[in-house]
Coordinates of C-alpha atoms in Angstrom, one line a residue:
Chain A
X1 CA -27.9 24.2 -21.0
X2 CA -29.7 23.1 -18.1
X3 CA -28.4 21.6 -15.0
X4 CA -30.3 20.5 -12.0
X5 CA -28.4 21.3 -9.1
X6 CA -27.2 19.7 -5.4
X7 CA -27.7 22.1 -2.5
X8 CA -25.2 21.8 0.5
X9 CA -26.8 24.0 2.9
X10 CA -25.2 24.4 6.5
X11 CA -23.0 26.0 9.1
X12 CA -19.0 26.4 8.4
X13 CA -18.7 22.6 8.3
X14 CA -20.2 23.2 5.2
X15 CA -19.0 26.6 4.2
X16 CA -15.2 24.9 4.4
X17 CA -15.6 22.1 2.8
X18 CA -13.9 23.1 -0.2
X19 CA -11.0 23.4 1.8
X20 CA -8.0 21.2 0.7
X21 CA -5.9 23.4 2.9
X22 CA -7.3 23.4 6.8
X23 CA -4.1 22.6 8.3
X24 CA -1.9 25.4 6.7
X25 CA 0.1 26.1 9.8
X26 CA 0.5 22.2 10.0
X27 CA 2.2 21.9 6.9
X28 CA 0.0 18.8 6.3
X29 CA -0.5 19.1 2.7
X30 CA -3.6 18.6 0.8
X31 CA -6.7 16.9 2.2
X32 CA -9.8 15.6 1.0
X33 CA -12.5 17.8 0.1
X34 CA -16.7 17.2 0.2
X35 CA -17.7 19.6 -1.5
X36 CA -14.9 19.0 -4.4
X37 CA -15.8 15.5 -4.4
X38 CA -19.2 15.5 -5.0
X39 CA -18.6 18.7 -7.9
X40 CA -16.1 16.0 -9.3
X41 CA -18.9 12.9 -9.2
X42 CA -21.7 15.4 -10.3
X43 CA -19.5 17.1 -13.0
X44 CA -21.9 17.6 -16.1
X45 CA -24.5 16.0 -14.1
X46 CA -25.7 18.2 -11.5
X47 CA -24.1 21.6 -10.4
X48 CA -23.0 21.6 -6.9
X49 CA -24.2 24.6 -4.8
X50 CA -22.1 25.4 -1.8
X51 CA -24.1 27.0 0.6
X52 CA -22.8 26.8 4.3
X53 CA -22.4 30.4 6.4
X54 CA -19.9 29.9 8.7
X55 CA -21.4 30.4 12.6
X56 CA -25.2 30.2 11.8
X57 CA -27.6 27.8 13.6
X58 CA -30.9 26.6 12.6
X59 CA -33.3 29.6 12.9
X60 CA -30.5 31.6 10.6
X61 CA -30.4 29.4 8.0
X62 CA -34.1 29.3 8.1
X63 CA -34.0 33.3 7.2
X64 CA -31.9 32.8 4.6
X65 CA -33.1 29.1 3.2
X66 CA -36.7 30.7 1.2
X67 CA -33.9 33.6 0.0
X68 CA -31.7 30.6 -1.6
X69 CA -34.7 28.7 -3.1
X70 CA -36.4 31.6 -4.3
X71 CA -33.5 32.4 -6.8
X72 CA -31.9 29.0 -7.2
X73 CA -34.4 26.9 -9.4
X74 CA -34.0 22.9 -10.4
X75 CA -32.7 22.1 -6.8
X76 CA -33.9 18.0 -6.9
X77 CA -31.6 17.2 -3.8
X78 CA -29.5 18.4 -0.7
X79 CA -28.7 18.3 2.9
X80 CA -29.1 20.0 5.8
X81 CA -26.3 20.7 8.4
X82 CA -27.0 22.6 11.5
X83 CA -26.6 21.6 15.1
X84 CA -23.1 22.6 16.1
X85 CA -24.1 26.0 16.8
X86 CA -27.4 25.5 18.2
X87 CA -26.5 23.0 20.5
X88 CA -24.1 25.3 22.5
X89 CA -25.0 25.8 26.2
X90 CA -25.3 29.7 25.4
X91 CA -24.5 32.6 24.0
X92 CA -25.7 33.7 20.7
X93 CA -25.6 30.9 18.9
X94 CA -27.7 28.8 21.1
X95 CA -31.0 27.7 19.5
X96 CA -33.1 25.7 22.3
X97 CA -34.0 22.1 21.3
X98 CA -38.0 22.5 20.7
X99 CA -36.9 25.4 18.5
X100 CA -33.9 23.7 16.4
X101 CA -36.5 20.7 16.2
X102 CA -39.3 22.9 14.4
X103 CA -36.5 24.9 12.4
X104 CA -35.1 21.5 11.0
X105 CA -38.8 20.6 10.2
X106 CA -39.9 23.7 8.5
X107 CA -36.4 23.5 6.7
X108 CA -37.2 19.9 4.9
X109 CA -41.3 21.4 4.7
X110 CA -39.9 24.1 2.2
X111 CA -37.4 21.1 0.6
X112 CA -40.3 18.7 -0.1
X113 CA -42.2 21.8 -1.2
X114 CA -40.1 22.1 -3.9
X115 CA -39.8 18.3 -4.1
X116 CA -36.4 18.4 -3.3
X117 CA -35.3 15.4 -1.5
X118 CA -33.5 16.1 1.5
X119 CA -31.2 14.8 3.8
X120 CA -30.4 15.4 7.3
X121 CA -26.9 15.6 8.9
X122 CA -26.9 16.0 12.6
X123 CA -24.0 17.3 14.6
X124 CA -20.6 14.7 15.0
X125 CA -17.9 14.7 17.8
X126 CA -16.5 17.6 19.9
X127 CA -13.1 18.1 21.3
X128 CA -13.3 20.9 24.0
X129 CA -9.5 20.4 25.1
X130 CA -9.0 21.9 21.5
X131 CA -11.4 24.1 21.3
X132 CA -11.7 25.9 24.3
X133 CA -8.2 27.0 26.0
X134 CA -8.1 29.9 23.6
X135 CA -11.6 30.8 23.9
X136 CA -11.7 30.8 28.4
X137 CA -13.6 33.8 28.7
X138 CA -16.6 32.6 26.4
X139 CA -16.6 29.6 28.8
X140 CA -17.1 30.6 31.5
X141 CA -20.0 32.8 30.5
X142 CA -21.3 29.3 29.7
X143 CA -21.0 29.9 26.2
X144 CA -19.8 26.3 25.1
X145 CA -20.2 23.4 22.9
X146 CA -20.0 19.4 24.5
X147 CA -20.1 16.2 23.0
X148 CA -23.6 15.9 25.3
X149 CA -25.1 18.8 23.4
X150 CA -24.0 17.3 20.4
X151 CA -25.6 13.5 21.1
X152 CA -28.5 15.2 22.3
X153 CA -29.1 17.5 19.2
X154 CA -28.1 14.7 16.9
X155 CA -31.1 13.0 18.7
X156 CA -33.6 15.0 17.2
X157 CA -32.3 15.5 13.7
X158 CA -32.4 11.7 13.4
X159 CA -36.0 12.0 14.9
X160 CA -37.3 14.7 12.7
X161 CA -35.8 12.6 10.2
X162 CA -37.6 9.9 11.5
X163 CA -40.8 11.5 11.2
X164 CA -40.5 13.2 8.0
X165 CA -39.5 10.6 6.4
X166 CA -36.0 11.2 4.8
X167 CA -32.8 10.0 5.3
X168 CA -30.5 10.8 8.6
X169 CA -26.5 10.7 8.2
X170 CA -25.1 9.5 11.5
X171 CA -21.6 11.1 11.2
X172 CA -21.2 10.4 15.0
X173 CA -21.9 6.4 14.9
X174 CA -19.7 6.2 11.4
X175 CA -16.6 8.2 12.6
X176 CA -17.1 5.8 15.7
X177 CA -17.2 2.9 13.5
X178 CA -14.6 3.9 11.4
X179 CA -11.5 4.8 14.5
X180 CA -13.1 3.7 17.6
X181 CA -12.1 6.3 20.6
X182 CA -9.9 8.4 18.0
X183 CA -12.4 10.0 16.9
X184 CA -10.3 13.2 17.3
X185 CA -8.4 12.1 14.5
X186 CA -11.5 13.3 12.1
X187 CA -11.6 17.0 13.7
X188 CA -8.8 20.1 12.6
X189 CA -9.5 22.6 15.7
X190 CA -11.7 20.2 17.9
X191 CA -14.9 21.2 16.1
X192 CA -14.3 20.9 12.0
X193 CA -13.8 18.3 10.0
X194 CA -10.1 17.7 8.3
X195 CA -9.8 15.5 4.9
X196 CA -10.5 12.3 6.5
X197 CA -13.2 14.0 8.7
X198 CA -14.9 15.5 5.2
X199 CA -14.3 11.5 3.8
X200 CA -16.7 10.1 6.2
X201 CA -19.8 12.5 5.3
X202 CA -18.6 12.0 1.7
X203 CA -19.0 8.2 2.0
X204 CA -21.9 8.1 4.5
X205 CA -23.7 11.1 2.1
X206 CA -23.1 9.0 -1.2
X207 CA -24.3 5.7 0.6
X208 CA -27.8 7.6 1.5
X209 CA -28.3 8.9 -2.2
X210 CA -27.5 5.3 -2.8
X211 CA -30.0 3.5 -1.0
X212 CA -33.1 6.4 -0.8
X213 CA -32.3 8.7 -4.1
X214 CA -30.8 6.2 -6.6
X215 CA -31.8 8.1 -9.3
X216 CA -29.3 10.7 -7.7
X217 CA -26.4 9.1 -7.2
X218 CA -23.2 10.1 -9.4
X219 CA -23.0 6.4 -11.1
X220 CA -27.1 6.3 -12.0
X221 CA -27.2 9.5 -14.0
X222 CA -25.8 10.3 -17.6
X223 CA -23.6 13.1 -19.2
X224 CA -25.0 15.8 -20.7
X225 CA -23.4 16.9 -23.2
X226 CA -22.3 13.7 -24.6
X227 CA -18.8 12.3 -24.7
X228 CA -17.2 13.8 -27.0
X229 CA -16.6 10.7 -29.2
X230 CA -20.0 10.8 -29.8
X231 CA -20.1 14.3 -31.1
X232 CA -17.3 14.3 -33.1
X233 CA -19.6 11.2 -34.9
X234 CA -22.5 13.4 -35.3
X235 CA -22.0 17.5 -34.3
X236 CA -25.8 17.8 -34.6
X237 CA -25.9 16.2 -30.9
X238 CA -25.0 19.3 -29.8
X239 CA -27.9 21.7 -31.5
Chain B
X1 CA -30.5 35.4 -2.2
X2 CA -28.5 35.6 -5.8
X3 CA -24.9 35.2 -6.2
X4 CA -23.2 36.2 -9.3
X5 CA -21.0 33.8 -11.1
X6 CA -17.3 33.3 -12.1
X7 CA -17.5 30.7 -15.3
X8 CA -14.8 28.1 -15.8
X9 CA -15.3 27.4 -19.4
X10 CA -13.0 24.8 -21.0
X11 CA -12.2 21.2 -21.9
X12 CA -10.9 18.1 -19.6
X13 CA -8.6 20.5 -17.5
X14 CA -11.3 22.8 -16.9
X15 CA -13.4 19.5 -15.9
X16 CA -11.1 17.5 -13.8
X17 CA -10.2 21.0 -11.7
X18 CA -12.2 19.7 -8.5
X19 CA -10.8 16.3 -8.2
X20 CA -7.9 16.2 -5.9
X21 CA -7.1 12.3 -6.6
X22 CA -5.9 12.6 -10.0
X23 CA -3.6 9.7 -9.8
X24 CA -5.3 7.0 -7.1
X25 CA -3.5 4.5 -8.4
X26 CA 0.2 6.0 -7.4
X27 CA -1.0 6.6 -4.3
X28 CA -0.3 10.0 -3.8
X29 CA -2.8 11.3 -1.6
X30 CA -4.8 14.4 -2.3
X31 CA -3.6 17.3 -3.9
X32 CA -4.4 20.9 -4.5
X33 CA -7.7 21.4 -6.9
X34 CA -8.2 24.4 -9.2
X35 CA -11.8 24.9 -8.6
X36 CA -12.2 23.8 -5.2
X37 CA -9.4 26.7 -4.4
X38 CA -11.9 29.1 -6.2
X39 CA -14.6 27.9 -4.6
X40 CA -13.5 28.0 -1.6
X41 CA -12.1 31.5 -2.0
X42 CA -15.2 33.2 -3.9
X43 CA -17.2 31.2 -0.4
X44 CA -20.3 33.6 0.1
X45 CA -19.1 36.0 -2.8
X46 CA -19.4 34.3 -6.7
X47 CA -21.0 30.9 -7.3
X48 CA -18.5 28.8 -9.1
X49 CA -19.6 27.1 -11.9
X50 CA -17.5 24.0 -13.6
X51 CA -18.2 23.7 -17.2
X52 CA -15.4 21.7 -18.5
X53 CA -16.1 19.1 -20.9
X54 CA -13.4 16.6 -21.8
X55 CA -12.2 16.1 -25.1
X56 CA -14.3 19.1 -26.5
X57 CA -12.3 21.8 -28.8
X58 CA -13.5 25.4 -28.9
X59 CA -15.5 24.5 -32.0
X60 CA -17.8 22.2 -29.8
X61 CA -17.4 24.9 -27.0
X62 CA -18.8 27.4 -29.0
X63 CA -21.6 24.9 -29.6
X64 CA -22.3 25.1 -26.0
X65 CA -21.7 28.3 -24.7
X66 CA -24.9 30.3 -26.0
X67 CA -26.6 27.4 -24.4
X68 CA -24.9 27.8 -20.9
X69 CA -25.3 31.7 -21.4
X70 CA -28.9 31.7 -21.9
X71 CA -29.5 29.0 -19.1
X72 CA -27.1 30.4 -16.8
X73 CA -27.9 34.5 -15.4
X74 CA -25.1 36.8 -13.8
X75 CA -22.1 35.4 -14.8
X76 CA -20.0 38.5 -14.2
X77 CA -16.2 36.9 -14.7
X78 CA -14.4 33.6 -16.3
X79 CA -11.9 31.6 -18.3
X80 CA -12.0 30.1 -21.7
X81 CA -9.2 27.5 -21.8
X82 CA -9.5 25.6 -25.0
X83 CA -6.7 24.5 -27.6
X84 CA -5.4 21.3 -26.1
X85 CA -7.6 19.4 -28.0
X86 CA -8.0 21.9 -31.1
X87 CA -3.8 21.6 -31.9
X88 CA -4.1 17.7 -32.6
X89 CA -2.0 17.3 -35.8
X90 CA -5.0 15.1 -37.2
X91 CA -7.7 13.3 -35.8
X92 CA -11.1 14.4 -34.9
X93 CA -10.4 16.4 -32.3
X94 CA -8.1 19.0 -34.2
X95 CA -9.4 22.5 -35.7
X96 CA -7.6 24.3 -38.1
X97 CA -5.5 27.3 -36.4
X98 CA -7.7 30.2 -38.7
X99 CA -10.9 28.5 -36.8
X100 CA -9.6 28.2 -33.5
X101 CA -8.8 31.6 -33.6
X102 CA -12.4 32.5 -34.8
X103 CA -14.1 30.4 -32.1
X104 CA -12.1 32.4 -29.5
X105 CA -13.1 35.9 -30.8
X106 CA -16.1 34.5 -31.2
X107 CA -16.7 33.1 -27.8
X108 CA -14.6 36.0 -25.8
X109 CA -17.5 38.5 -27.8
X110 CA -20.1 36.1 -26.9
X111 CA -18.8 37.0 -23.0
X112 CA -18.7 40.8 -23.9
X113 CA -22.3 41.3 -24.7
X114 CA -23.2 40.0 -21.6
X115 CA -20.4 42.2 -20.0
X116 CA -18.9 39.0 -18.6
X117 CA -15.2 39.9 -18.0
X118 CA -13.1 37.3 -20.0
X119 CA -9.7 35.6 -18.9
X120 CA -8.2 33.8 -22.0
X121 CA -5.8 30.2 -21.2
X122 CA -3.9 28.8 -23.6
X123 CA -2.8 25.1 -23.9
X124 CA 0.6 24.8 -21.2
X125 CA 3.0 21.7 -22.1
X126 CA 2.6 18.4 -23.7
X127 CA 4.9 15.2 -22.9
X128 CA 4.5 12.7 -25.8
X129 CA 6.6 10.1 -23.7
X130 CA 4.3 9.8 -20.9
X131 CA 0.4 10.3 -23.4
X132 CA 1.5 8.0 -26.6
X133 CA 2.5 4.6 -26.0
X134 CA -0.4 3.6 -25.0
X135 CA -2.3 5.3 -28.3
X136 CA 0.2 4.5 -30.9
X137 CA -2.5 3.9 -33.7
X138 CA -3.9 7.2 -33.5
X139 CA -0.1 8.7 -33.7
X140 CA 0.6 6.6 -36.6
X141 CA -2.5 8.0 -38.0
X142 CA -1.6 11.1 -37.7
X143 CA -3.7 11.6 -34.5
X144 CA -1.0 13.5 -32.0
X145 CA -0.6 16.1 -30.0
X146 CA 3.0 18.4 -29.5
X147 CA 4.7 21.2 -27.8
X148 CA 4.9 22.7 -31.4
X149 CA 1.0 22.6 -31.4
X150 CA 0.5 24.0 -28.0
X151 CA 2.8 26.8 -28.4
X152 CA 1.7 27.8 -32.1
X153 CA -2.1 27.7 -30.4
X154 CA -1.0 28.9 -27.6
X155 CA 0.6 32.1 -29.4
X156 CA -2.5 32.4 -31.3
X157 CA -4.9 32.4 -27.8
X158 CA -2.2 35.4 -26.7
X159 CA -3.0 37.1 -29.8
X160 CA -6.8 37.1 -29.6
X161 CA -6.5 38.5 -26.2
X162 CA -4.3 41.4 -27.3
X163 CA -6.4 42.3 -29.8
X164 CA -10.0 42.2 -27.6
X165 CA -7.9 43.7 -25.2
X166 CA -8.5 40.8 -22.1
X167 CA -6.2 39.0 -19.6
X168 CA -4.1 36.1 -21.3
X169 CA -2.7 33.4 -18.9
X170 CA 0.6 32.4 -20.2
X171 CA 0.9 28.9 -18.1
X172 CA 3.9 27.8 -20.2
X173 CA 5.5 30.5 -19.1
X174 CA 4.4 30.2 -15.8
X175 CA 5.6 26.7 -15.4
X176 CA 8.9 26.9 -17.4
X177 CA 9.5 30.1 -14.8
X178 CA 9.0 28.3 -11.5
X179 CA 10.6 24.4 -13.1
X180 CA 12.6 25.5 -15.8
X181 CA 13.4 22.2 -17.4
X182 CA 11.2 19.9 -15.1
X183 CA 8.0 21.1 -16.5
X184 CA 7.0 17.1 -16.6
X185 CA 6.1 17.6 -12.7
X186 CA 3.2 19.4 -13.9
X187 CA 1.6 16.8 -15.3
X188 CA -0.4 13.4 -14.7
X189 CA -0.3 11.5 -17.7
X190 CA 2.0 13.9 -20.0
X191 CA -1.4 15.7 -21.2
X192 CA -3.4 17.1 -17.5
X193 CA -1.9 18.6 -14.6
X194 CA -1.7 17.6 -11.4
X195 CA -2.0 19.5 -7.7
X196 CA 1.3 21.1 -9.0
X197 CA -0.1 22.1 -12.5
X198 CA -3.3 23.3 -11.2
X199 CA -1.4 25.3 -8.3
X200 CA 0.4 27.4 -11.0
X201 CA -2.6 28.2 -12.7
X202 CA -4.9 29.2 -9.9
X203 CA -1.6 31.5 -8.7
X204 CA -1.7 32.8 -12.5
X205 CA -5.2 33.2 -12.5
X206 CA -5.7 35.1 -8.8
X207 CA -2.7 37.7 -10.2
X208 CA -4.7 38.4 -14.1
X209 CA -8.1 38.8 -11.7
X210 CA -6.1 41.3 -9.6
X211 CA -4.4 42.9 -12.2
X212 CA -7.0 43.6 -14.9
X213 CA -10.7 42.8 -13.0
X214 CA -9.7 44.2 -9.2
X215 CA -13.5 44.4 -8.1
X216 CA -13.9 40.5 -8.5
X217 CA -10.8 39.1 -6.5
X218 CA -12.1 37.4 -3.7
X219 CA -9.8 39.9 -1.4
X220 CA -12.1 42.9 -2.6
X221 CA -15.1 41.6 -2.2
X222 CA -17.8 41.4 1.0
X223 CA -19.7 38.1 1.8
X224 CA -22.8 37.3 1.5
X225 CA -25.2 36.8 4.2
X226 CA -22.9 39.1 6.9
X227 CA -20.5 37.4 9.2
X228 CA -22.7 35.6 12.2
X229 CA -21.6 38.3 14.8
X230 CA -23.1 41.5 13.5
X231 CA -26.1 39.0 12.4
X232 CA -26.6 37.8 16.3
X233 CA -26.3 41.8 17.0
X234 CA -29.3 42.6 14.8
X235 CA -30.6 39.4 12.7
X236 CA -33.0 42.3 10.5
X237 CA -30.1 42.1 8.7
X238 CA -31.0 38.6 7.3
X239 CA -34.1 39.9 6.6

């Protein structure tokens, strides 16, 4: 039995976003999830392939994206989720902007290659006085991540977007839409998403499938296999 | 890049294991989710794959399994959880206790000669007060579910696991020994479990992995692509 499958291929925004749990300490409870969400829409439908490695930019997961298509057949859809290492100032997770442009590029090239649709997810909101007091030393080396790195590399994932043609998922102007100046209240550490952090990319992500890859989206597609009502009418639905 | 793959194998409980809103309309929030827990814990280490299918019994399950077996390559551990369905009193649903216990030899051998390691789940606890009023024609016909079933199929999924020698999760056990009498938190709708249910048997599950299959708890085992420091130290190691 056959599924075709949904690739969620990023940094640790997408690695942990099967998370229920990213406010242990906090005693917060359960949270929403992404990636459990869309398993739950696409259950029997599509399988859901969780592919996000925590602390890799653009030119990493460009290594490792032909090692995941090679072996994964029937991909027909998925985003792409760099940008919050890249944009740092430095360090070694810095990726300049001409080069996270042409890795984002090549990155839906091998998609559409495949023809699977793809969808681009740019960098959101950063909270440095979170972030950074534990992490001084790193900087000061100008090793550091800012809410202008992130507009600015959100810039050109919604212009190679733009120019290849697929869809672009804003997380930045929807948060914004959705709480104004508390933004923060979307992000755990300053940088990752919580529950209602993950329900803004799940809405936002669904609403794209919706309006470019209807033949995608959770509602448009059927079961397979059948209700079982309708196999307990006729076993033979099953051969 | 190829992961190998943990199976969940089973009927509505195995299916609704990702959604953490199993009750929207109380309002509750999310809660904690079976397979996005294992998910999230096998991140970088086992693909997860849901194959629950709601209202199936393992007759139907043993329909389907060849068919995800042949499709699906390296599946390496997983659960068959069946019998909730199967232990109807009448109704087209139920299978006789001889069969059940056929269809669970049958499918646990079906996971041997692929030298999947198999964890066997038996149906937990049932509360007719909460499932029935709103099906009263089926009862009257004979249609109904009841502890007496569940334990009587659940004694019978213990003694197929003895006898292929593989891990049985007890989760009436489990649940009586952490609610005693208030085994009714458990569940949504007197027949699935909720964050609570699902809790106890991902705890259950994590301990049978550990105990009987050490080399595939997620403790014990090494991610997949390396963490992102020793990958910015030498990035051949993507290669």
């Amino acid at each position: 039995m056959e599924y075709k499958k949904f690739l969620m291929f990023g940094d640790s925004i997408t690695e942990f976003s099967f998370n229920t749990r990213p406010q242990p300490e906090e005693n917060l409870g359960d949270q929403f999830a992404l990636g459990a969400a869309l398993t739950n829409d696409y259950s029997r439908k599509l399988t859901v392939l969780q592919r996000g490695f925590a602390g890799y930019n653009s030119k990493w997961g460009l290594k490792i994206l032909p090692k995941i298509l090679e072996y994964e057949q029937n991909i027909v859809i998925g985003f792409i989720f760099f940008g919050s290492n890249d944009s740092c100032a430095g360090g070694p997770q810095r990726v300049p902007e001409d080069e996270y442009e042409s890795n984002l590029h090549k990155s839906v090239q091998m998609f559409k290659a495949r023809s699977i649709k793809p969808i681009l997810v740019g960098p959101a909101f950063y909270d440095s006085s979170k972030w950074e007091p534990s992490r001084q030393d790193e900087v000061r080396q100008g090793y550091a991540r800012s809410n202008e790195g992130f507009i600015r590399y959100g810039k050109i994932t919604a212009s190679v977007a733009s120019k290849e043609n697929v869809p672009f998922l804003d997380l930045r102007a929807a948060m914004e839409r959705e709480a104004g100046k508390n933004w923060t209240d979307f992000l755990v550490d300053g940088l990752h998403f919580n529950g209602k952090g993950y329900e803004v990319f799940y809405k936002e992500l669904l609403q794209a499938i919706s309006d470019h890859y209807p033949e995608y989206h959770p509602y448009n597609m059927a079961i397979t296999p059948p209700y079982w009502k309708y196999v307990s009418e006729d076993e033979s639905k099953l051969d």
